[in-house]
PDB file of C-alpha atoms in Angstrom:
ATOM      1  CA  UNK C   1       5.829 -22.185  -2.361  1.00 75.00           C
ATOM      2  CA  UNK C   2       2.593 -20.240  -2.580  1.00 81.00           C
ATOM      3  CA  UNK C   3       3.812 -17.405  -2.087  1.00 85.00           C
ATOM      4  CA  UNK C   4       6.670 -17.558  -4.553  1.00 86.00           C
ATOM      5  CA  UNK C   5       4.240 -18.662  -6.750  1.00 89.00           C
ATOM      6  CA  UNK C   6       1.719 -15.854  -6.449  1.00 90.00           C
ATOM      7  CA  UNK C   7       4.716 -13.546  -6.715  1.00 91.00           C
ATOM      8  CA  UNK C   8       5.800 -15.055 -10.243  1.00 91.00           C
ATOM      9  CA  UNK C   9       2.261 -14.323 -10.885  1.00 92.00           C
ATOM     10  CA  UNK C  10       2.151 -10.813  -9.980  1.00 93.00           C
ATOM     11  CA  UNK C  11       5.532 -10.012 -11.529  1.00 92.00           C
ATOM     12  CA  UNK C  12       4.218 -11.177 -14.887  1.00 92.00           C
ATOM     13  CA  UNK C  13       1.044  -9.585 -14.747  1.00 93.00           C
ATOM     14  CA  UNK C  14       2.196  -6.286 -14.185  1.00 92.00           C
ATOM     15  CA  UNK C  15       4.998  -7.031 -17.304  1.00 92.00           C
ATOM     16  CA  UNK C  16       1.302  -7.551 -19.392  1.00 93.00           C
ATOM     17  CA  UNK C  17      -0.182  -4.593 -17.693  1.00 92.00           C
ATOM     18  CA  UNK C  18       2.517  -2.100 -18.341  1.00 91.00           C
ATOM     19  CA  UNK C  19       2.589  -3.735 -22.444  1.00 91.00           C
ATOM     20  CA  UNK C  20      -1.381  -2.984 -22.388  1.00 91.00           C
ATOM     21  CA  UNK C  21      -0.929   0.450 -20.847  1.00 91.00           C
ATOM     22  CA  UNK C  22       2.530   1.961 -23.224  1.00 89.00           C
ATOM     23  CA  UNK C  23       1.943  -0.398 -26.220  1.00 90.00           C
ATOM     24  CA  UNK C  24      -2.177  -1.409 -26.770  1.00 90.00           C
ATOM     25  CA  UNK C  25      -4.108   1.652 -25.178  1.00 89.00           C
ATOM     26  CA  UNK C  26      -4.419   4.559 -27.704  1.00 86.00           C
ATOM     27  CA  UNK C  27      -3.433   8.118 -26.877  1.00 82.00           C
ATOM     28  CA  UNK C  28      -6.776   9.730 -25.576  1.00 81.00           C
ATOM     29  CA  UNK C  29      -7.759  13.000 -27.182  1.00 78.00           C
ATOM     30  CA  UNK C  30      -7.830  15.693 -25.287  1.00 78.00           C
ATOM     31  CA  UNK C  31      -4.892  14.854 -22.872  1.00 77.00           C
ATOM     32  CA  UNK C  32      -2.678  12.727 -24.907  1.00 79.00           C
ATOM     33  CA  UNK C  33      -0.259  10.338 -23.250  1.00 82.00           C
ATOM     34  CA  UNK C  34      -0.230  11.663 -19.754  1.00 83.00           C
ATOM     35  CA  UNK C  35      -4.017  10.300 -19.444  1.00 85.00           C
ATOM     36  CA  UNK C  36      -1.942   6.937 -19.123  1.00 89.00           C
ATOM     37  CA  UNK C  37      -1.189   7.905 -15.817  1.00 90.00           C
ATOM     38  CA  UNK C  38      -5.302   6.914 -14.994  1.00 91.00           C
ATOM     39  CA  UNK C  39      -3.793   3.151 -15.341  1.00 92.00           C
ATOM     40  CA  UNK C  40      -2.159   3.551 -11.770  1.00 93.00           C
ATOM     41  CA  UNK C  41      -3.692   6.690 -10.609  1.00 94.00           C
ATOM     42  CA  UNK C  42      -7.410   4.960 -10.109  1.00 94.00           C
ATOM     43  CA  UNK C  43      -6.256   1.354  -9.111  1.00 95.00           C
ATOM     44  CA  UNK C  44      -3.790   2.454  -6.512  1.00 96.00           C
ATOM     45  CA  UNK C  45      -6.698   3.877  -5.102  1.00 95.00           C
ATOM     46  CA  UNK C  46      -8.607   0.922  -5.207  1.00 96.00           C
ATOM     47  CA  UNK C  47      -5.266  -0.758  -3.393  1.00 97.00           C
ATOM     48  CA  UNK C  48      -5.545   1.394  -0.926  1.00 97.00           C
ATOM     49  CA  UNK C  49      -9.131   0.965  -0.072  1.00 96.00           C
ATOM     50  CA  UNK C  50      -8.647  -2.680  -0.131  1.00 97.00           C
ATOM     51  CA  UNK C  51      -5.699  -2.304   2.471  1.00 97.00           C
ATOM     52  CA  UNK C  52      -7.438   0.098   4.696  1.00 97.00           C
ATOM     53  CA  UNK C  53     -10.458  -2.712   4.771  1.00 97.00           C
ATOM     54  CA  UNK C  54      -8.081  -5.011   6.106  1.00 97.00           C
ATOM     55  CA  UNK C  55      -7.018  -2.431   8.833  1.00 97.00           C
ATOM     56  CA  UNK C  56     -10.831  -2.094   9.753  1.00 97.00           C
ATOM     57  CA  UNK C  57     -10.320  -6.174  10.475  1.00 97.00           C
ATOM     58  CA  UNK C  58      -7.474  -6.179  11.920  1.00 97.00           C
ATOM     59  CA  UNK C  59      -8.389  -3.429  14.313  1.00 97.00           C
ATOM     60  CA  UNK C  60     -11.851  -4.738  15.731  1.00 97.00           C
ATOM     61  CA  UNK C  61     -10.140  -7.976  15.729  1.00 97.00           C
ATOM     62  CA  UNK C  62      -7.009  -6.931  17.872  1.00 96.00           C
ATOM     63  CA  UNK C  63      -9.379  -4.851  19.838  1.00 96.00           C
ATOM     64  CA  UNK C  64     -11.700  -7.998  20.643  1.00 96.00           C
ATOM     65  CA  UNK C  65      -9.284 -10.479  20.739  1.00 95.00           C
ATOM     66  CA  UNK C  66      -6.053  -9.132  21.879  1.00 93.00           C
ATOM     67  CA  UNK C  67      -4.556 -11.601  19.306  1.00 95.00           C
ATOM     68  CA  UNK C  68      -1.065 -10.919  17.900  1.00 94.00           C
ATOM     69  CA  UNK C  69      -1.799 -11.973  14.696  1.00 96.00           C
ATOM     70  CA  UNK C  70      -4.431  -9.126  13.966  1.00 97.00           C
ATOM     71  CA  UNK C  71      -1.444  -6.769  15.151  1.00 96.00           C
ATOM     72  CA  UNK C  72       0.811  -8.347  12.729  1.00 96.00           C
ATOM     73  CA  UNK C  73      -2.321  -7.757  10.147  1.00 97.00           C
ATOM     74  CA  UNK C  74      -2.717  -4.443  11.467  1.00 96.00           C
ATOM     75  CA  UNK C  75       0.890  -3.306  10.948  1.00 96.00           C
ATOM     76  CA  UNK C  76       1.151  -4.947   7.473  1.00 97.00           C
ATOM     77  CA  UNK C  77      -2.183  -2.721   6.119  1.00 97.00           C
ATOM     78  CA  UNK C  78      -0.580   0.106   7.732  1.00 97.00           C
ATOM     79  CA  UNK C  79       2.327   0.296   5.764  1.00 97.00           C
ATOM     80  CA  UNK C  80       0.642  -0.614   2.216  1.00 97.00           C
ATOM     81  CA  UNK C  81      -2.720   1.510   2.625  1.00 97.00           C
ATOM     82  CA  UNK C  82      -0.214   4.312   3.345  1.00 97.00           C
ATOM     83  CA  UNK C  83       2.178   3.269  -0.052  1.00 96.00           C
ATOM     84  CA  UNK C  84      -0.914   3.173  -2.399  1.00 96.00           C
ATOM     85  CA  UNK C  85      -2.808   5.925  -0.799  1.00 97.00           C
ATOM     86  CA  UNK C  86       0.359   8.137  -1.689  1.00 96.00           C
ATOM     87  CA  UNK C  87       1.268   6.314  -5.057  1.00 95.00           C
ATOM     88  CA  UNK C  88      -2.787   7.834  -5.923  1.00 95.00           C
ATOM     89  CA  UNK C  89      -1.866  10.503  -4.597  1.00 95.00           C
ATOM     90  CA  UNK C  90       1.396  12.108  -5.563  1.00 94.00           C
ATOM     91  CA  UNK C  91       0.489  10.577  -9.528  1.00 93.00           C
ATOM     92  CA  UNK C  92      -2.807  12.430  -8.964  1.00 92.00           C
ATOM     93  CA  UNK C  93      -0.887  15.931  -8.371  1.00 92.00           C
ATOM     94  CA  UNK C  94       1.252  15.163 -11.398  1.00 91.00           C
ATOM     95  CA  UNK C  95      -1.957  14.301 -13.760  1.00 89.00           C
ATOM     96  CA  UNK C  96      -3.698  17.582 -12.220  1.00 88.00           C
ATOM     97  CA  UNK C  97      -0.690  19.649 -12.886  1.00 87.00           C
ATOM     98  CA  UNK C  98      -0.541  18.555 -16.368  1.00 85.00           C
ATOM     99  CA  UNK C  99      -4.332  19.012 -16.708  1.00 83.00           C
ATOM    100  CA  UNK C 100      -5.283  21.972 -15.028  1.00 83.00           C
ATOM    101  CA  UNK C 101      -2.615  23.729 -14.588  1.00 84.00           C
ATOM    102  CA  UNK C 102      -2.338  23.381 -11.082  1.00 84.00           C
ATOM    103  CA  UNK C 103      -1.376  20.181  -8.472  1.00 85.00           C
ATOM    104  CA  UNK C 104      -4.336  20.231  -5.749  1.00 87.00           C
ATOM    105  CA  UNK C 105      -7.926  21.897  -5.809  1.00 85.00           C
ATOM    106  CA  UNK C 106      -9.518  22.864  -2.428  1.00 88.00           C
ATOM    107  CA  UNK C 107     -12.612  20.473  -3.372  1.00 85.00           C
ATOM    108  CA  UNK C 108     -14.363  17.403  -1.795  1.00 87.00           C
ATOM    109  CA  UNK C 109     -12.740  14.840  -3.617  1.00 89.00           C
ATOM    110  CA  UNK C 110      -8.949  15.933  -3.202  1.00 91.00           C
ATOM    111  CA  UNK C 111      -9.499  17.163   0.539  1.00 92.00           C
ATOM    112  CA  UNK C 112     -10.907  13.859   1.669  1.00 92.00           C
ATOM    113  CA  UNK C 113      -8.439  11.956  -0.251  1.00 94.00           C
ATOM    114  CA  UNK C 114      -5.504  14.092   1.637  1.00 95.00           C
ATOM    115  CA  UNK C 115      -6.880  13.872   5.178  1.00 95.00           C
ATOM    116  CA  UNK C 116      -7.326   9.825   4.323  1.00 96.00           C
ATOM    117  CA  UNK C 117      -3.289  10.532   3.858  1.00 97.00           C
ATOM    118  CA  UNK C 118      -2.740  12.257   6.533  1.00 97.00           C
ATOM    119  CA  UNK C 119      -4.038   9.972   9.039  1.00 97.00           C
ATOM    120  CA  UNK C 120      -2.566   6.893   7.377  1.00 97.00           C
ATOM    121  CA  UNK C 121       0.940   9.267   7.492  1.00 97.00           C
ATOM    122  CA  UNK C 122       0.269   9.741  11.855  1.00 97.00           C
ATOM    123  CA  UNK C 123      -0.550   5.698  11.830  1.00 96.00           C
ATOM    124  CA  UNK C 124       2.897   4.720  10.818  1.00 96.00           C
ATOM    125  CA  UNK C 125       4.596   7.825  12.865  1.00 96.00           C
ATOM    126  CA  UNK C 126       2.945   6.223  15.919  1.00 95.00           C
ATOM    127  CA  UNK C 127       3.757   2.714  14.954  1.00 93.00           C
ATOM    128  CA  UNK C 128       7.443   4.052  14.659  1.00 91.00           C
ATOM    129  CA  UNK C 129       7.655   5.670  17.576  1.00 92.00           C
ATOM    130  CA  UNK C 130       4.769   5.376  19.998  1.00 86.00           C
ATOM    131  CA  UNK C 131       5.430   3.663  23.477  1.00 82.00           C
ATOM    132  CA  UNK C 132       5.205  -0.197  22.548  1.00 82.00           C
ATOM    133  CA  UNK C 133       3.756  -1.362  25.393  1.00 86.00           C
ATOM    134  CA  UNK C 134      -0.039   0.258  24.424  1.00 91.00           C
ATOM    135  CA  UNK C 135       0.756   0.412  20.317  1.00 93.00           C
ATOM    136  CA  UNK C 136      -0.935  -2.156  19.359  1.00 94.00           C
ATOM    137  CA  UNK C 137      -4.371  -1.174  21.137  1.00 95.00           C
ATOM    138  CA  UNK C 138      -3.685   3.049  19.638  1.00 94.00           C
ATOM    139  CA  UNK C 139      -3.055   1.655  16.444  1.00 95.00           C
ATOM    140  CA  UNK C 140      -6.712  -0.259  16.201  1.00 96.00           C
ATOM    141  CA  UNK C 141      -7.926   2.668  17.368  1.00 96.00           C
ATOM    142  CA  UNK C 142      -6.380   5.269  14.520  1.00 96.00           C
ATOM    143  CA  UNK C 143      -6.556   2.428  11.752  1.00 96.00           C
ATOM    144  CA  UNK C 144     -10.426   2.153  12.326  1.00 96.00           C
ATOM    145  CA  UNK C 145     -10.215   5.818  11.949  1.00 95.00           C
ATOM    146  CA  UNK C 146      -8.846   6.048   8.573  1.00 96.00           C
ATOM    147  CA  UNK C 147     -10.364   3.276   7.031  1.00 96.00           C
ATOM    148  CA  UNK C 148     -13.742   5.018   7.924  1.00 95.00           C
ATOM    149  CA  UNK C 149     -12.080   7.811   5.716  1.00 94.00           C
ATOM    150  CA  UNK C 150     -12.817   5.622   2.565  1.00 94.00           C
ATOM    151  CA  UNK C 151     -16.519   6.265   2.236  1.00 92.00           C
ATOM    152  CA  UNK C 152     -15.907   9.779   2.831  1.00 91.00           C
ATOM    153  CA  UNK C 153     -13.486   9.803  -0.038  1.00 91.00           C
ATOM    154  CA  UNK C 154     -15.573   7.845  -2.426  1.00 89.00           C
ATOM    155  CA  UNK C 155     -19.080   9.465  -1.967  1.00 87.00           C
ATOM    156  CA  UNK C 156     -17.126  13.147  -1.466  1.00 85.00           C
ATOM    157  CA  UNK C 157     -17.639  13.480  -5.482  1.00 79.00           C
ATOM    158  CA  UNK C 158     -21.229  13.562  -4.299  1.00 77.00           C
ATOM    159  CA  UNK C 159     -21.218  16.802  -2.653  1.00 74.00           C
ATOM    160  CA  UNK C 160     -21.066  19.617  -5.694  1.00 68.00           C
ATOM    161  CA  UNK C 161     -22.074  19.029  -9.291  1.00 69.00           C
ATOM    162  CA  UNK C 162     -19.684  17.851 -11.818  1.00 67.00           C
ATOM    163  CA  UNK C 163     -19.282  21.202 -13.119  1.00 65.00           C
ATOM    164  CA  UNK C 164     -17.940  22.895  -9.512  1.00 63.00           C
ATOM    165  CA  UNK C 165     -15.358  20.074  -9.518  1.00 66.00           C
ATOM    166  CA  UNK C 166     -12.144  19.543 -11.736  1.00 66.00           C
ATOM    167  CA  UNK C 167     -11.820  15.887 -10.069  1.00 74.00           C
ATOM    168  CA  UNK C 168     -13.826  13.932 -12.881  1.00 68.00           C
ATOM    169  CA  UNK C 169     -15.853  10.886 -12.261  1.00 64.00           C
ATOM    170  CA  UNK C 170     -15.019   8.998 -15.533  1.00 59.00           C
ATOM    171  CA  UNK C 171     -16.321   5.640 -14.942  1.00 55.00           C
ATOM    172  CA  UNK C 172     -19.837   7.036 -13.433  1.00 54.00           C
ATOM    173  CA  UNK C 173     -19.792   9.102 -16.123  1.00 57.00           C
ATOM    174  CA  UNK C 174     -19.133   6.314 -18.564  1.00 58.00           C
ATOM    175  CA  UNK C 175     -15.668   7.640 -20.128  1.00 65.00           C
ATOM    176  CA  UNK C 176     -13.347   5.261 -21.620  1.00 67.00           C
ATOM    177  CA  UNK C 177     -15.212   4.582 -24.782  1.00 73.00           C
ATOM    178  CA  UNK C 178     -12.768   2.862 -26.507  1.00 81.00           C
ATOM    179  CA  UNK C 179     -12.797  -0.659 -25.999  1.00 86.00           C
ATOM    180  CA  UNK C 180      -8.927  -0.732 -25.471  1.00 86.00           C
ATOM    181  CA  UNK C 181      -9.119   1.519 -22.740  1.00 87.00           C
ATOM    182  CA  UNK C 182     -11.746  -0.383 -20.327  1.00 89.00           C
ATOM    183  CA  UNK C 183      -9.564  -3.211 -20.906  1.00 90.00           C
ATOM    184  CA  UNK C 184      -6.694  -1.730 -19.669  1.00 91.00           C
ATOM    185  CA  UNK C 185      -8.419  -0.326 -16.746  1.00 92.00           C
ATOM    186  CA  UNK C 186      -9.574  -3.893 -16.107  1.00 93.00           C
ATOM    187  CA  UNK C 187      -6.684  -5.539 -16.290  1.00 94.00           C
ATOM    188  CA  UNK C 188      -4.898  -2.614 -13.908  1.00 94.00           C
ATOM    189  CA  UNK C 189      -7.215  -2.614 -11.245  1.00 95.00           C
ATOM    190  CA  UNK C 190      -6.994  -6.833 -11.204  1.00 95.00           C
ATOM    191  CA  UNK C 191      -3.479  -6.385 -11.084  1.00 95.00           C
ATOM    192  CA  UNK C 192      -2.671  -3.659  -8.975  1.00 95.00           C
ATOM    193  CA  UNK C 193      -5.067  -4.920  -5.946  1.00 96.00           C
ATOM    194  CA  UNK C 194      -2.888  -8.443  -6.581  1.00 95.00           C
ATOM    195  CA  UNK C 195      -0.242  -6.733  -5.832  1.00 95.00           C
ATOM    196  CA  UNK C 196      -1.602  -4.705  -3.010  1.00 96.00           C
ATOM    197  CA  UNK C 197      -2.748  -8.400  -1.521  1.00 96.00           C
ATOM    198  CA  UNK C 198       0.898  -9.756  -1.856  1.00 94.00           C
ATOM    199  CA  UNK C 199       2.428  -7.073  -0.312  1.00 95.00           C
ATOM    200  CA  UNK C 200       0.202  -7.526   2.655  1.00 96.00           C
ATOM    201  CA  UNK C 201       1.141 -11.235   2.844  1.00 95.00           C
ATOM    202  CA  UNK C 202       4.475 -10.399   2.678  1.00 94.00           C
ATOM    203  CA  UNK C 203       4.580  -7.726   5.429  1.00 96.00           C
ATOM    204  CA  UNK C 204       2.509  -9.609   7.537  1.00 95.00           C
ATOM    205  CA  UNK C 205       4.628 -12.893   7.066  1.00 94.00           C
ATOM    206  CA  UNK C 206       7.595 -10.317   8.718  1.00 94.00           C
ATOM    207  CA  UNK C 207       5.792  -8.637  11.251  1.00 95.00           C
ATOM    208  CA  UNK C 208       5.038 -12.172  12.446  1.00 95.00           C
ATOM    209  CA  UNK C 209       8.575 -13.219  12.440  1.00 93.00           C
ATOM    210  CA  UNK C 210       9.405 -10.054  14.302  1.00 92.00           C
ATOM    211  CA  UNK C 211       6.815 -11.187  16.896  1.00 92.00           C
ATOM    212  CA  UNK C 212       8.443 -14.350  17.309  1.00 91.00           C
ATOM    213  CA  UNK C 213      12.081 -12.801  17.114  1.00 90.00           C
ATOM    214  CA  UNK C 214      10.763 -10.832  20.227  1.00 89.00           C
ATOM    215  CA  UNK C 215       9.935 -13.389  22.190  1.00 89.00           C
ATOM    216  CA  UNK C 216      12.646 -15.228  22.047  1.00 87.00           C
ATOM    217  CA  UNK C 217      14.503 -11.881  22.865  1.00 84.00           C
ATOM    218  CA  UNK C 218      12.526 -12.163  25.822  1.00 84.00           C
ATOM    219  CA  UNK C 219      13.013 -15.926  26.736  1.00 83.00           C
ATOM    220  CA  UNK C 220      16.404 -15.975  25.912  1.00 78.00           C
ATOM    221  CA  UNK C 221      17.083 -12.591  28.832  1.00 72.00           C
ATOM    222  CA  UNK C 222      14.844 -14.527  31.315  1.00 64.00           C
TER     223      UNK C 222
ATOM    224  CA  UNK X   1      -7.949  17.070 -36.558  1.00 53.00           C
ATOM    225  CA  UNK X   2      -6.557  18.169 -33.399  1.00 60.00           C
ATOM    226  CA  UNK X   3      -3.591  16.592 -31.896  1.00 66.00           C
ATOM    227  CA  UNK X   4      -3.166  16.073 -28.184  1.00 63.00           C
ATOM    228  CA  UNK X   5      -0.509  17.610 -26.494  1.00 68.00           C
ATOM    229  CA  UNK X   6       2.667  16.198 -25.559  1.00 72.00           C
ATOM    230  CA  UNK X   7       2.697  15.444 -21.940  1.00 77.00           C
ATOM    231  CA  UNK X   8       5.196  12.536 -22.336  1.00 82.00           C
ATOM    232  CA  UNK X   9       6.899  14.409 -19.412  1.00 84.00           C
ATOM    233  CA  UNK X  10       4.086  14.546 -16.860  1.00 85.00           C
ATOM    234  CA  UNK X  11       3.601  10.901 -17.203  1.00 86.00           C
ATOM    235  CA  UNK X  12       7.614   9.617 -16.907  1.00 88.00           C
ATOM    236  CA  UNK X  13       7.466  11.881 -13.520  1.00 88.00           C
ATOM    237  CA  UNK X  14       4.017  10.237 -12.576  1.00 89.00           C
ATOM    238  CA  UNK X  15       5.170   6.266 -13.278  1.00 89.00           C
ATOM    239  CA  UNK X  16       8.948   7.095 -11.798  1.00 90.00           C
ATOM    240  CA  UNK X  17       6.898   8.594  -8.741  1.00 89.00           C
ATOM    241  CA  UNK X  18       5.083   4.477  -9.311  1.00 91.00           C
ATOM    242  CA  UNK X  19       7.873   2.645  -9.708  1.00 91.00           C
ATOM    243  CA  UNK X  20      10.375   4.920  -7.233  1.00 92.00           C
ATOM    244  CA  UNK X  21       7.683   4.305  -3.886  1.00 93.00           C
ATOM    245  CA  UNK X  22       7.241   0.510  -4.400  1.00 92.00           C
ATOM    246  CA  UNK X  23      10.986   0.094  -5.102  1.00 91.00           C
ATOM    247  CA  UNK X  24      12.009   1.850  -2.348  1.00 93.00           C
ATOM    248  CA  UNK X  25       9.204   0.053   0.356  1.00 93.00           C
ATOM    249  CA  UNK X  26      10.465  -3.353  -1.360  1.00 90.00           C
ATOM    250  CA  UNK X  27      13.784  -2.312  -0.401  1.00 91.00           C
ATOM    251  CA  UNK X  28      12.779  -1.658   3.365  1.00 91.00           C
ATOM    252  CA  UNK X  29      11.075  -4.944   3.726  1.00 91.00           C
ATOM    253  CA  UNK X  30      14.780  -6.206   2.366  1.00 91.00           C
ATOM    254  CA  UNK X  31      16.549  -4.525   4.857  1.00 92.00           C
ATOM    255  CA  UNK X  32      14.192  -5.611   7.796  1.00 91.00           C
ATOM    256  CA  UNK X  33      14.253  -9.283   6.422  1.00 90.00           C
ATOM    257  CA  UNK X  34      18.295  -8.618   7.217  1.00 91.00           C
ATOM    258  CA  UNK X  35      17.668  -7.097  10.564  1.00 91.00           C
ATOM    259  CA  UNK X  36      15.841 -10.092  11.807  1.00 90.00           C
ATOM    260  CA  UNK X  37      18.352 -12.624  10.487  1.00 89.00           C
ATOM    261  CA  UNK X  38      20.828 -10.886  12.639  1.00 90.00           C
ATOM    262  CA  UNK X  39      18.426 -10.144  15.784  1.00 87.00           C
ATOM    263  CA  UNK X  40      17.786 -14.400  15.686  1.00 86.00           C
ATOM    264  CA  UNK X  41      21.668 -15.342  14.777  1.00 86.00           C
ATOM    265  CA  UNK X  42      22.539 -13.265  17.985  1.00 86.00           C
ATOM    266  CA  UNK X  43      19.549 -14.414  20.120  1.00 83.00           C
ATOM    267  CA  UNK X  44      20.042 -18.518  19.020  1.00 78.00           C
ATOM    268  CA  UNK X  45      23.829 -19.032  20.435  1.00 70.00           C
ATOM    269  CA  UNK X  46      22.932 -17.715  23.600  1.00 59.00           C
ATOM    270  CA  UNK X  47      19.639 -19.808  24.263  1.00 51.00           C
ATOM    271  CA  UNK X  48      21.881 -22.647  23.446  1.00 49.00           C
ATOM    272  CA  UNK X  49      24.779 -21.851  25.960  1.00 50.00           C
ATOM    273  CA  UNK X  50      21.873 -21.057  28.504  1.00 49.00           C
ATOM    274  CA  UNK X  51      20.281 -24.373  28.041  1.00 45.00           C
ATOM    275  CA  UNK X  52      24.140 -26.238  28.703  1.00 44.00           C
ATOM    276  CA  UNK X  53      24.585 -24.030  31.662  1.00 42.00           C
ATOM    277  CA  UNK X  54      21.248 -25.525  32.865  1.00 41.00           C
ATOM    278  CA  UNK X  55      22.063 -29.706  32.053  1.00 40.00           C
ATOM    279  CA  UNK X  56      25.788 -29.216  33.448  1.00 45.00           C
ATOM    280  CA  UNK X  57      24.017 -27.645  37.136  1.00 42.00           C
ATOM    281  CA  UNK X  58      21.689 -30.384  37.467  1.00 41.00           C
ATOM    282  CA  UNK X  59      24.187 -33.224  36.629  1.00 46.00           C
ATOM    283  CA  UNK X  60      26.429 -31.781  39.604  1.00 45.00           C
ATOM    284  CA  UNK X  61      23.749 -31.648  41.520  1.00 43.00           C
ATOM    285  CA  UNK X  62      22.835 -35.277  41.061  1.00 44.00           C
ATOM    286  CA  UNK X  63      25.950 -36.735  41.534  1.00 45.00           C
ATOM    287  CA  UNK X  64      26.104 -34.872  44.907  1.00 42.00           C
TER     288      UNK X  64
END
């Protein structure tokens, strides 16, 4: 009943959050319209982060515990730090593209966030197809791998000035002047990471059914 | 004043690229939700016949 609940929740908030973003937020001035795509682009990544902290858990807590519910945990954060860490970054080659003229920069920002990717892309080869007896123990290690990635992706805007980059840091920088627009971002983030959160509950409710599936599998051959 | 440009088409890739991923993992978890229905249907009558097999060995046994 929770769940359902927190679903209904969800469902409607992104309804709101798509009416903010198409209908409320103005056009911004120098982009136009595909500057909308900031409303997803920045808050997936924020998903994503959130996610791949829940992977950290779940992997020093499988790895100290040998408990199957931090596998369950582990495989659930697998699955949606990977979706939102390529939602951010497919709509950030699309933005770039229409911005600069070009999809991908070799700069700190865009190579971190790419190798982050990457090794969230080898996590869920290896949960698909790495030998099942020792998966649960390789994919604490390589989870605690990537979600170490996250610092490295947020401080990476560090490394060269502004001016060196084409990856801007709006909200540091304090951009979105109208009103409207922090709003929106607001309300995006809030919602997005919901629905990062209910996603999680939902694959981990599965993986833990799966669990149980497989023991019985095993009971009922014995 | 300057108008922006229209990048109307840039953004309907960038939300279809949105909408398109977290359709098609909701989809997945659809499909596994089906997969384990009919993993448990096919695993459940056979723990039940095993179980019979078990009470009808031990009542012969007993009246032995």
């Amino acid at each position: 009943m929770k769940f359902l609940s927190f679903s209904l929740v969800v469902s409607i908030a992104v309804a709101f959050i798509l009416y903010w973003i198409f209908l409320v937020v103005p056009d911004e001035r120098t982009m136009g319209a595909v500057q909308r795509i900031f409303y997803f682009h920045v808050p997936s990544a924020f998903a994503a982060y959130l996610a791949l902290t829940a992977l950290f858990v779940a992997g020093l807590g499988y790895l100290a515990t040998n408990n199957r519910a931090f596998d369950a945990l582990q495989i659930s954060a697998a699955e949606v730090s990977f979706l939102f860490a390529s939602i951010m970054l497919f709509t950030g080659m699309i933005w770039g593209n229409a911005a600069w003229g070009k999809p991908f920069t070799f700069e700190p920002r865009l190579i971190s966030s790419l190798l982050m990717w990457l090794l969230l892309f080898s996590l869920n080869v290896l949960r698909a197809f790495g030998d099942s007896s020792k998966l649960p123990t390789h994919t604490a290690a390589l989870g605690i791998l990537s979600a170490l990635t996250v610092p490295v992706v947020v401080y990476s805007i560090k490394l060269l000035p502004q001016f060196q980059q084409l990856h801007p840091q709006v909200v540091q920088r304090g951009g979105l002047v109208d009103p409207l627009m922090r709003q929106g971002f607001f309300y995006s983030s809030l919602v997005i990471m919901a629905l990062s959160v209910l996603l999680l509950w939902l694959r981990y409710r599965i993986a833990r059914i799966e669990q149980s599936v497989q023991m019985l599998e095993r009971q009922s051959v014995v | 004043m300057e108008t922006p440009p229209d990048t109307y088409q840039a953004l309907f890739w960038a939300y279809l690229v949105v909408w398109g991923l977290l359709s098609a993992y909701i989809l997945w978890l659809g499909v596994k939700c089906l997969r384990i229905e009919a993993k448990l249907k096919s695993i459940l009558p056979s723990a039940n016949s095993g179980s019979s097999d078990i009470d009808k060995s031990s009542r012969s046994e007993s009246s032995h």
